[in-house]
Amino acid sequence: MSTIRTPRRFVAFAAVAVSAFLPMSASLADDASTPSPAAQAAASAAQAAPTSAENVPFSPSAADVARVRQRVQSDPAFASRSAQEKENLVRLLLQGTSAPARTNDGRSLALVAPQVQGYGKTDADAAAKTKLYATVDGASDPSNLAARAEFADGYWKFTVRLHNVGSRSQYLGFSGFTLLKLGGEGGKWANPRLRTSFSVDGRAIYGVRVPAHGERTVTVSISDPSYSLYEYVLRGGSKTAPLGGFVNFRPAEDKTAPTVSVPFTGIFKAL
């Protein structure tokens, strides 16, 4: 992982390639740390639940797991998979179709980091019918969808592989957000308005078509367009800041098809 030593060094690292800028809604709070009862419950569940290699909690109900396992076992699209691969698919389908939550902080809807809420609210109905699922290239655990965003050349990056097991191609649009935890262990999650961009083979894209019975890989990049992150983190009272967020892949042609959401985590260091 690269270390950022000075603001000037960070500016030098930051790439200037123009990519799809997905601005946050003005209704979202910059300070995403004020806990509501829902957020407090999610945090308690996160402490008690098993975590993935990227520290994103996931604890589905036995009923949801059983329902999606039945779908995987009976779906001809997965007939050639091994028993372990099918068990991994059960988790991936449930994780990818979970709905990331926002919490009401008393002023507006605030975003919640995956380290706090996990994958979001499980939707077994969506997991049992979706023709699309995602994996993360280079994942340390093939049964967990959470991505590790590694810093290089001015970007935090990871690559998502989108799989379509249906008989029709699907065109997907993108969205995403990133939060930073400022102030160390007892700090607050905040929204620094980082840029989320998407590319295929080095070319910036705003959507992607996944062929029937096929797959496409999409590289996700997180960057600081204002070059102010170094000072932003130091003002929070710490030289390091965990980051976390979600990217969403939303079917644009079939409005009834579930969105696939991929959580990611990373770290900013200003030493």
PDB file of C-alpha atoms in Angstrom, residues 75-82 85-86:
ATOM      1  CA  ASP A  75     -30.979 -23.619 -11.026  1.00  0.00           C
ATOM      2  CA  PRO A  76     -29.501 -25.267 -14.176  1.00  0.00           C
ATOM      3  CA  ALA A  77     -27.152 -22.283 -14.514  1.00  0.00           C
ATOM      4  CA  PHE A  78     -25.252 -23.546 -11.461  1.00  0.00           C
ATOM      5  CA  ALA A  79     -25.480 -27.291 -12.143  1.00  0.00           C
ATOM      6  CA  SER A  80     -21.788 -27.655 -13.000  1.00  0.00           C
ATOM      7  CA  ARG A  81     -20.571 -25.926  -9.834  1.00  0.00           C
ATOM      8  CA  SER A  82     -18.964 -27.858  -7.002  1.00  0.00           C
ATOM      9  CA  GLU A  85     -18.883 -23.143  -5.101  1.00  0.00           C
ATOM     10  CA  LYS A  86     -22.639 -23.445  -4.620  1.00  0.00           C
TER      11      LYS A  86
END
